[in-house]
CSV table of C-alpha atoms in Angstrom, one decimal:
chain,number,residue,atom,x,y,z
A,1,MET,CA,88.7,58.6,16.9
A,2,ILE,CA,92.0,56.7,16.3
A,3,ASP,CA,94.2,58.4,13.8
A,4,LYS,CA,95.5,55.5,11.6
A,5,MET,CA,98.4,57.6,10.3
A,6,ASP,CA,99.6,58.5,13.7
A,7,VAL,CA,99.3,54.9,14.9
A,8,GLY,CA,101.3,53.8,11.8
A,9,LYS,CA,104.1,56.3,12.7
A,10,ARG,CA,104.3,55.0,16.3
A,11,LEU,CA,104.3,51.3,15.1
A,12,SER,CA,107.2,52.1,12.7
A,13,ALA,CA,109.1,53.9,15.4
A,14,LEU,CA,108.6,51.1,17.9
A,15,ARG,CA,109.6,48.4,15.4
A,16,LYS,CA,112.8,50.3,14.5
A,17,ARG,CA,113.6,50.9,18.2
A,18,GLU,CA,113.5,47.2,18.8
A,19,GLY,CA,115.8,46.6,15.9
A,20,TYR,CA,113.5,44.6,13.6
A,21,SER,CA,113.0,44.9,9.8
A,22,GLN,CA,109.5,44.7,8.5
A,23,ALA,CA,110.1,41.1,7.4
A,24,GLU,CA,111.5,40.1,10.8
A,25,PHE,CA,108.6,41.8,12.6
A,26,SER,CA,106.1,40.1,10.4
A,27,GLU,CA,107.6,36.7,11.1
A,28,LEU,CA,107.5,37.4,14.8
A,29,LEU,CA,103.9,38.4,14.7
A,30,ASN,CA,102.9,35.6,12.3
A,31,VAL,CA,101.5,38.1,9.7
A,32,SER,CA,102.7,39.0,6.2
A,33,PRO,CA,105.2,41.8,5.5
A,34,GLN,CA,102.4,43.5,3.5
A,35,ALA,CA,100.3,43.7,6.7
A,36,ILE,CA,103.1,45.5,8.5
A,37,SER,CA,103.4,47.9,5.6
A,38,LYS,CA,99.7,48.7,5.6
A,39,TRP,CA,99.7,49.4,9.4
A,40,GLU,CA,102.7,51.6,9.2
A,41,THR,CA,101.3,53.6,6.3
A,42,GLY,CA,97.9,54.1,8.0
A,43,VAL,CA,95.9,51.9,5.6
A,44,SER,CA,94.7,49.6,8.3
A,45,LEU,CA,95.1,48.7,12.0
A,46,PRO,CA,96.2,45.4,13.7
A,47,ASP,CA,93.6,43.2,15.4
A,48,ILE,CA,93.5,43.1,19.2
A,49,GLY,CA,95.5,39.9,19.5
A,50,THR,CA,98.3,41.3,17.4
A,51,LEU,CA,98.2,44.5,19.4
A,52,LEU,CA,98.6,42.5,22.6
A,53,ASP,CA,101.7,40.8,21.2
A,54,MET,CA,103.1,44.1,20.0
A,55,SER,CA,102.5,45.6,23.4
A,56,TRP,CA,104.5,42.9,25.1
A,57,ILE,CA,107.4,42.8,22.6
A,58,CYS,CA,107.8,46.6,22.5
A,59,LYS,CA,107.2,47.0,26.3
A,60,VAL,CA,104.5,49.6,26.0
A,61,SER,CA,100.8,49.7,26.7
A,62,ILE,CA,98.2,49.3,23.9
A,63,ASN,CA,97.1,52.8,24.8
A,64,SER,CA,100.7,53.9,24.0
A,65,ILE,CA,100.4,52.4,20.5
A,66,LEU,CA,96.9,53.6,19.7
A,67,GLU,CA,96.8,57.0,21.6
A,68,GLY,CA,100.4,57.9,22.0
A,69,ASP,CA,100.7,58.3,25.7
A,70,ASP,CA,104.1,57.7,27.4
A,71,TYR,CA,103.0,54.9,29.8
A,72,THR,CA,105.3,51.8,30.1
A,73,GLU,CA,105.2,48.9,32.4
A,74,GLY,CA,108.6,49.7,33.8
A,75,ILE,CA,109.4,52.4,36.3
A,76,GLY,CA,112.2,54.7,35.2
A,77,ASN,CA,115.2,52.5,34.6
A,78,ILE,CA,113.6,49.5,36.4
A,79,GLY,CA,112.5,46.9,33.9
A,80,ARG,CA,109.0,45.5,33.9
A,81,GLU,CA,110.3,42.1,35.0
A,82,HIS,CA,111.4,43.6,38.3
A,83,VAL,CA,108.2,45.6,38.7
A,84,PHE,CA,106.3,42.3,38.1
A,85,MET,CA,108.3,40.5,40.9
A,86,ASP,CA,107.1,43.2,43.3
A,87,LYS,CA,103.7,41.5,43.2
A,88,ILE,CA,104.8,38.0,44.1
A,89,LEU,CA,108.0,38.1,46.2
A,90,LEU,CA,108.0,36.9,49.8
A,91,CYS,CA,110.7,37.2,52.4
A,92,PRO,CA,112.3,33.8,52.9
A,93,GLN,CA,113.1,34.7,56.6
A,94,CYS,CA,109.8,36.1,57.9
A,95,ARG,CA,107.4,35.2,55.0
A,96,GLN,CA,106.2,38.9,54.7
A,97,PRO,CA,105.8,40.4,51.3
A,98,LEU,CA,108.9,41.9,49.7
A,99,LYS,CA,108.4,45.3,48.0
A,100,LEU,CA,110.5,47.0,45.4
A,101,LYS,CA,112.8,49.8,46.8
A,102,LYS,CA,115.0,52.0,44.7
A,103,VAL,CA,116.7,55.2,45.8
A,104,CYS,CA,118.4,57.3,43.2
A,105,ASP,CA,121.4,55.3,41.7
A,106,SER,CA,121.4,52.6,44.4
A,107,PRO,CA,120.9,49.0,43.3
A,108,ILE,CA,117.4,47.6,42.9
A,109,THR,CA,116.4,46.2,46.2
A,110,TYR,CA,113.4,44.4,47.7
A,111,ALA,CA,112.6,44.7,51.4
A,112,CYS,CA,110.0,43.6,53.9
A,113,ASP,CA,108.5,45.4,56.9
A,114,SER,CA,110.8,43.4,59.2
A,115,GLY,CA,113.9,45.1,57.7
A,116,HIS,CA,115.2,42.2,55.7
A,117,SER,CA,116.4,43.4,52.3
A,118,TYR,CA,117.8,41.7,49.2
A,119,ALA,CA,119.6,43.4,46.3
A,120,VAL,CA,119.8,42.8,42.6
A,121,VAL,CA,123.5,42.1,42.0
A,122,ASP,CA,124.8,41.6,38.4
A,123,GLY,CA,121.2,41.3,37.3
A,124,VAL,CA,120.4,38.6,39.8
A,125,LEU,CA,118.2,39.0,42.9
A,126,ASP,CA,120.5,37.6,45.5
A,127,PHE,CA,119.1,35.9,48.6
A,128,ASN,CA,122.6,35.0,49.9
A,129,THR,CA,122.4,31.3,49.4
A,130,ARG,CA,125.3,28.9,49.1
A,131,GLU,CA,125.7,25.6,47.2
A,132,ILE,CA,125.5,22.3,48.9
A,133,PRO,CA,128.8,21.4,50.7
A,134,GLY,CA,130.9,19.2,48.5
A,135,GLU,CA,128.7,20.0,45.4
A,136,LEU,CA,130.2,23.3,44.3
A,137,TRP,CA,129.6,22.4,40.7
A,138,SER,CA,129.6,26.0,39.5
A,139,LEU,CA,133.3,26.2,40.3
A,140,ALA,CA,133.8,23.8,37.3
A,141,PHE,CA,133.6,27.0,35.2
A,142,ARG,CA,136.5,29.4,35.8
A,143,ASN,CA,134.9,32.1,33.8
A,144,TYR,CA,132.1,32.9,31.4
A,145,GLU,CA,134.1,31.4,28.5
A,146,GLY,CA,134.1,28.1,30.3
A,147,TYR,CA,130.4,28.4,31.0
A,148,LEU,CA,129.8,29.1,27.4
A,149,ARG,CA,131.8,26.0,26.2
A,150,GLU,CA,129.6,23.8,28.4
A,151,HIS,CA,126.5,25.2,26.6
A,152,HIS,CA,127.9,24.3,23.2
A,153,ARG,CA,129.5,21.0,24.2
A,154,PRO,CA,127.9,17.9,22.5
A,155,ARG,CA,125.4,16.2,24.8
A,156,ASN,CA,126.1,12.9,26.4
A,157,PRO,CA,124.8,10.3,23.9
A,158,ASN,CA,123.3,8.3,26.7
A,159,TYR,CA,120.7,11.1,27.1
A,160,ARG,CA,119.8,11.1,23.4
A,161,ARG,CA,118.3,7.6,23.4
A,162,GLY,CA,114.5,7.2,23.1
A,163,LEU,CA,112.1,10.0,22.6
A,164,SER,CA,113.0,13.7,22.6
A,165,GLN,CA,112.6,15.1,26.1
A,166,ALA,CA,112.3,18.6,24.8
A,167,ASP,CA,109.4,17.7,22.5
A,168,VAL,CA,107.5,15.8,25.2
A,169,MET,CA,108.0,18.7,27.7
A,170,TRP,CA,107.0,21.3,25.0
A,171,GLN,CA,103.7,19.5,24.4
A,172,ALA,CA,102.8,19.9,28.1
A,173,ILE,CA,103.9,23.6,28.1
A,174,GLU,CA,102.2,24.6,24.9
A,175,LYS,CA,98.9,23.0,26.2
A,176,LYS,CA,99.0,25.2,29.3
A,177,ARG,CA,100.4,28.4,27.6
A,178,PRO,CA,101.5,29.7,31.0
A,179,LYS,CA,102.2,33.3,31.7
A,180,VAL,CA,104.7,32.7,34.5
A,181,ILE,CA,107.1,29.7,34.4
A,182,LEU,CA,109.5,28.9,37.3
A,183,ASP,CA,112.6,26.9,36.3
A,184,MET,CA,113.5,25.0,39.5
A,185,ALA,CA,117.2,24.4,40.3
A,186,CYS,CA,117.9,25.6,36.7
A,187,GLY,CA,121.7,25.4,36.6
A,188,GLN,CA,122.7,26.7,33.2
A,189,GLY,CA,119.1,26.2,31.9
A,190,MET,CA,120.0,23.4,29.6
A,191,GLY,CA,116.3,22.3,29.5
A,192,ILE,CA,114.5,25.6,29.4
A,193,LYS,CA,116.7,27.0,26.6
A,194,GLN,CA,115.2,24.2,24.3
A,195,GLN,CA,111.8,25.7,25.1
A,196,ILE,CA,112.5,29.4,25.0
A,197,GLU,CA,112.9,29.5,21.2
A,198,ARG,CA,109.5,27.8,20.7
A,199,ILE,CA,107.5,30.2,22.9
A,200,ASN,CA,105.2,32.6,20.9
A,201,TRP,CA,103.1,34.2,23.7
A,202,PRO,CA,104.1,36.7,26.4
A,203,VAL,CA,105.6,34.9,29.4
A,204,THR,CA,107.9,35.6,32.4
A,205,ILE,CA,110.4,32.9,33.2
A,206,ILE,CA,111.9,32.9,36.7
A,207,MET,CA,115.2,31.0,36.8
A,208,VAL,CA,115.9,29.7,40.3
A,209,ASP,CA,119.2,28.3,41.4
A,210,ILE,CA,121.2,28.4,44.6
A,211,SER,CA,124.3,29.7,42.8
A,212,HIS,CA,124.5,33.4,42.1
A,213,ARG,CA,127.6,32.7,40.1
A,214,ILE,CA,125.8,30.6,37.5
A,215,LEU,CA,122.8,32.9,37.4
A,216,LYS,CA,124.8,36.0,36.5
A,217,TRP,CA,126.3,34.1,33.6
A,218,ASN,CA,122.8,32.9,32.7
A,219,LYS,CA,121.7,36.5,32.5
A,220,VAL,CA,124.3,37.3,29.9
A,221,PHE,CA,123.7,34.1,27.9
A,222,TYR,CA,119.9,34.5,27.7
A,223,ALA,CA,120.1,38.2,26.9
A,224,THR,CA,122.5,37.6,24.0
A,225,GLU,CA,122.5,34.0,22.6
A,226,CYS,CA,119.0,32.8,23.5
A,227,ARG,CA,116.8,35.9,23.4
A,228,ASN,CA,113.1,35.7,22.7
A,229,PRO,CA,111.2,39.0,22.7
A,230,PHE,CA,108.1,37.3,24.0
A,231,VAL,CA,110.0,36.2,27.1
A,232,ASP,CA,111.0,38.2,30.1
A,233,MET,CA,113.7,36.6,32.2
A,234,VAL,CA,114.1,37.0,36.0
A,235,TYR,CA,117.0,35.4,38.0
A,236,LEU,CA,116.7,34.4,41.7
A,237,ALA,CA,119.7,33.1,43.6
A,238,CYS,CA,117.8,31.3,46.4
A,239,ASP,CA,117.1,28.0,48.0
A,240,GLY,CA,114.6,26.0,46.0
A,241,ALA,CA,113.4,24.4,49.2
A,242,ASN,CA,112.4,27.8,50.6
A,243,LEU,CA,111.2,29.8,47.6
A,244,PRO,CA,110.8,33.6,48.1
A,245,LEU,CA,107.5,33.5,46.3
A,246,LYS,CA,103.9,33.9,47.4
A,247,ASP,CA,101.5,31.0,47.4
A,248,GLY,CA,99.7,30.5,44.0
A,249,SER,CA,101.9,32.9,42.1
A,250,VAL,CA,103.2,30.7,39.3
A,251,ASP,CA,101.4,28.9,36.4
A,252,LEU,CA,104.0,26.2,35.6
A,253,VAL,CA,107.1,24.9,37.4
A,254,PHE,CA,109.7,23.4,34.9
A,255,SER,CA,112.6,21.2,36.0
A,256,TYR,CA,115.1,19.5,33.8
A,257,GLY,CA,116.9,17.3,36.3
A,258,GLY,CA,116.6,20.2,38.8
A,259,TYR,CA,114.6,18.3,41.5
A,260,GLU,CA,117.2,15.5,41.6
A,261,SER,CA,120.1,18.0,41.7
A,262,MET,CA,118.7,19.3,45.0
A,263,GLN,CA,119.6,15.8,46.5
A,264,ALA,CA,118.4,15.7,50.2
A,265,LYS,CA,116.2,18.7,49.5
A,266,MET,CA,114.5,17.1,46.5
A,267,MET,CA,111.1,16.5,48.2
A,268,ALA,CA,111.1,19.9,49.9
A,269,GLY,CA,111.7,21.4,46.4
A,270,LEU,CA,108.8,19.4,45.0
A,271,SER,CA,106.6,20.5,47.9
A,272,GLU,CA,107.6,24.2,47.3
A,273,ALA,CA,106.7,23.8,43.7
A,274,ASN,CA,103.2,22.7,44.7
A,275,ARG,CA,102.9,25.7,47.1
A,276,VAL,CA,103.8,28.4,44.6
A,277,LEU,CA,101.6,26.9,41.8
A,278,LYS,CA,98.2,28.3,41.1
A,279,ASP,CA,95.3,25.9,41.4
A,280,GLY,CA,95.3,23.9,38.2
A,281,GLY,CA,98.9,24.7,37.5
A,282,CYS,CA,101.4,21.9,37.0
A,283,SER,CA,105.1,21.0,37.2
A,284,VAL,CA,106.7,19.6,34.0
A,285,TYR,CA,109.9,17.8,34.7
A,286,THR,CA,112.3,14.9,34.1
A,287,LYS,CA,112.8,12.1,36.5
A,288,SER,CA,115.2,9.1,36.5
A,289,VAL,CA,113.7,5.9,37.8
A,290,VAL,CA,114.5,2.2,38.3
A,291,GLU,CA,112.7,0.3,35.6
A,292,ASP,CA,112.0,-3.0,37.5
A,293,PHE,CA,113.3,-3.8,40.9
A,294,GLU,CA,112.9,-7.5,40.1
A,295,SER,CA,114.8,-7.5,36.9
A,296,GLU,CA,118.4,-8.8,36.7
A,297,ASN,CA,119.4,-5.6,34.9
A,298,SER,CA,118.1,-3.2,37.5
A,299,LYS,CA,119.6,-5.3,40.4
A,300,ALA,CA,123.0,-5.4,38.7
A,301,TRP,CA,123.0,-1.6,38.2
A,302,MET,CA,121.9,-0.9,41.8
A,303,ASN,CA,124.5,-3.2,43.2
A,304,LEU,CA,127.2,-1.5,41.1
A,305,LEU,CA,126.1,2.0,42.0
A,306,LEU,CA,125.8,1.3,45.8
A,307,SER,CA,129.3,-0.3,45.8
A,308,ALA,CA,130.7,2.9,44.3
A,309,VAL,CA,129.3,5.3,46.9
A,310,SER,CA,129.4,5.6,50.7
A,311,GLY,CA,128.2,7.7,53.6
A,312,ASP,CA,125.7,10.4,53.0
A,313,GLU,CA,125.9,9.8,49.2
A,314,GLU,CA,125.0,6.1,49.7
A,315,ALA,CA,122.1,7.0,52.0
A,316,TRP,CA,120.8,9.5,49.4
A,317,TRP,CA,121.0,7.1,46.5
A,318,LYS,CA,119.0,4.5,48.5
A,319,LYS,CA,116.2,7.0,48.7
A,320,GLU,CA,116.6,8.1,45.1
A,321,LEU,CA,116.3,4.6,43.7
A,322,VAL,CA,112.5,4.5,43.1
A,323,ASN,CA,110.2,3.2,40.4
A,324,VAL,CA,107.4,5.1,38.7
A,325,GLN,CA,104.7,4.0,41.2
A,326,GLN,CA,106.8,4.9,44.2
A,327,TRP,CA,107.6,8.3,42.7
A,328,GLU,CA,103.9,9.0,42.1
A,329,GLU,CA,103.2,8.2,45.8
A,330,TYR,CA,105.8,10.8,46.8
A,331,CYS,CA,104.1,13.3,44.5
A,332,ARG,CA,100.7,12.7,46.1
A,333,ALA,CA,102.2,13.0,49.5
A,334,VAL,CA,103.3,16.6,48.8
A,335,GLY,CA,100.0,17.6,47.2
A,336,PHE,CA,100.2,16.6,43.5
A,337,LYS,CA,97.2,14.4,43.4
A,338,GLU,CA,97.2,14.1,39.6
A,339,ASN,CA,100.3,12.7,37.9
A,340,ALA,CA,100.9,11.6,34.3
A,341,CYS,CA,104.2,10.4,32.8
A,342,THR,CA,105.7,9.6,29.4
A,343,LYS,CA,108.6,7.1,29.1
A,344,ILE,CA,111.6,8.7,27.3
A,345,TYR,CA,113.9,5.6,27.4
A,346,GLY,CA,114.6,2.5,29.4
A,347,GLU,CA,117.7,1.4,31.3
A,348,LEU,CA,121.1,0.8,29.7
A,349,PRO,CA,122.3,-2.8,29.7
A,350,ALA,CA,124.3,-3.4,32.9
A,351,PRO,CA,128.1,-4.0,32.3
A,352,ASN,CA,129.6,-7.3,33.4
A,353,THR,CA,132.8,-5.7,34.6
A,354,GLY,CA,131.9,-5.6,38.3
A,355,VAL,CA,132.8,-1.9,38.3
A,356,PHE,CA,130.4,1.1,38.1
A,357,PRO,CA,131.4,2.8,34.8
A,358,PHE,CA,130.4,6.5,35.5
A,359,GLU,CA,132.2,9.1,37.6
A,360,ASN,CA,129.8,11.8,36.8
A,361,GLU,CA,126.1,11.9,35.8
A,362,MET,CA,125.7,8.8,37.8
A,363,ALA,CA,122.0,8.3,37.0
A,364,GLN,CA,122.5,8.1,33.2
A,365,TRP,CA,122.0,4.3,33.3
A,366,MET,CA,118.5,4.7,34.7
A,367,ALA,CA,115.2,4.9,32.8
A,368,GLU,CA,114.0,8.4,32.1
A,369,TYR,CA,110.4,9.8,32.3
A,370,VAL,CA,108.8,13.2,31.8
A,371,PHE,CA,106.2,13.8,34.5
A,372,VAL,CA,103.4,16.3,34.5
A,373,SER,CA,102.2,16.7,38.1
A,374,THR,CA,99.1,18.9,38.5
A,375,LYS,CA,97.9,20.8,41.5
A,376,LEU,CA,94.2,20.2,41.6
A,377,GLN,CA,91.8,23.1,41.6
A,378,LYS,CA,90.0,23.8,44.8
A,379,GLY,CA,86.7,22.0,45.0
A,380,ARG,CA,87.9,19.0,43.0
A,381,ALA,CA,87.9,15.6,44.6
A,382,ASP,CA,91.2,13.7,44.8
């Protein structure tokens, strides 16, 4: 028989350990403060759904709450997020499973049977990748203070026109209620941070970027300024076009301009997203498109843009300038047979100066859509 008084004592101790008042804990669990008080004084017990949420937030099993055992999901001083990754990591060199290795006080490391190993450095699992030559954007931040200023800098007003991207993306995420989200080419996570505060179910978010430098600062930021107790964060410094993850290991791939930031590897990144998604999973992402190749406005913008670039950059832009229909064809080609989109805003009016007006964020003139591309379940017809 479950001793309600003992359960209440454990609940009180766990809540205090996590640093919550009864009022704060009740808001988190979407119950009244009186309910918390009744549980902690042994008058009643939480229902199973609430116990599941408590288990996740307090990082203990339901058995630990009800029966008082010492089981936790972590191993020693290794957090449960790293234990979880042991189940889904794949060596990017030989494609064998990567398994968690930890000897005494050595760094957390994952290794495969072929002898390839990767360590967690500054909280980031480092696959020794480097940024695209000529695109070392992370060097724009000299230190964490510079990184932090960018997070708090007012957003470009050209991106605030039309619908709210965050709201449209949230609708797709909430509908799926995924347990594992991968943020592709996340950068500072400007998109996912708008979603983290809304999540009210247990989820692991895997932030993927090629820059270890940015990810180590992300770890600090999301542990201090954007923390959600329902969310476990994992940081992988790796190539988004060669993800170190097993097939079918992720419920949802999120990307806030991430695919486009991969430039020449954009389609490889989209293909990898399809590979790591479970059947029925989806990618929710933003995409800039040309509104109408026949319109005078679109023609003027394309001419201005292409006159401002050259060489490899010009070649990439010629491939990047697509409309909705062309993009959906690309998606189908890499395995996303079902694609839906919502228009956020249309193109800006083209200037009559004869000079392309933007030195950075060169796609800001384009129309913006949120796409939901779904990996069909096995057995379904295309």
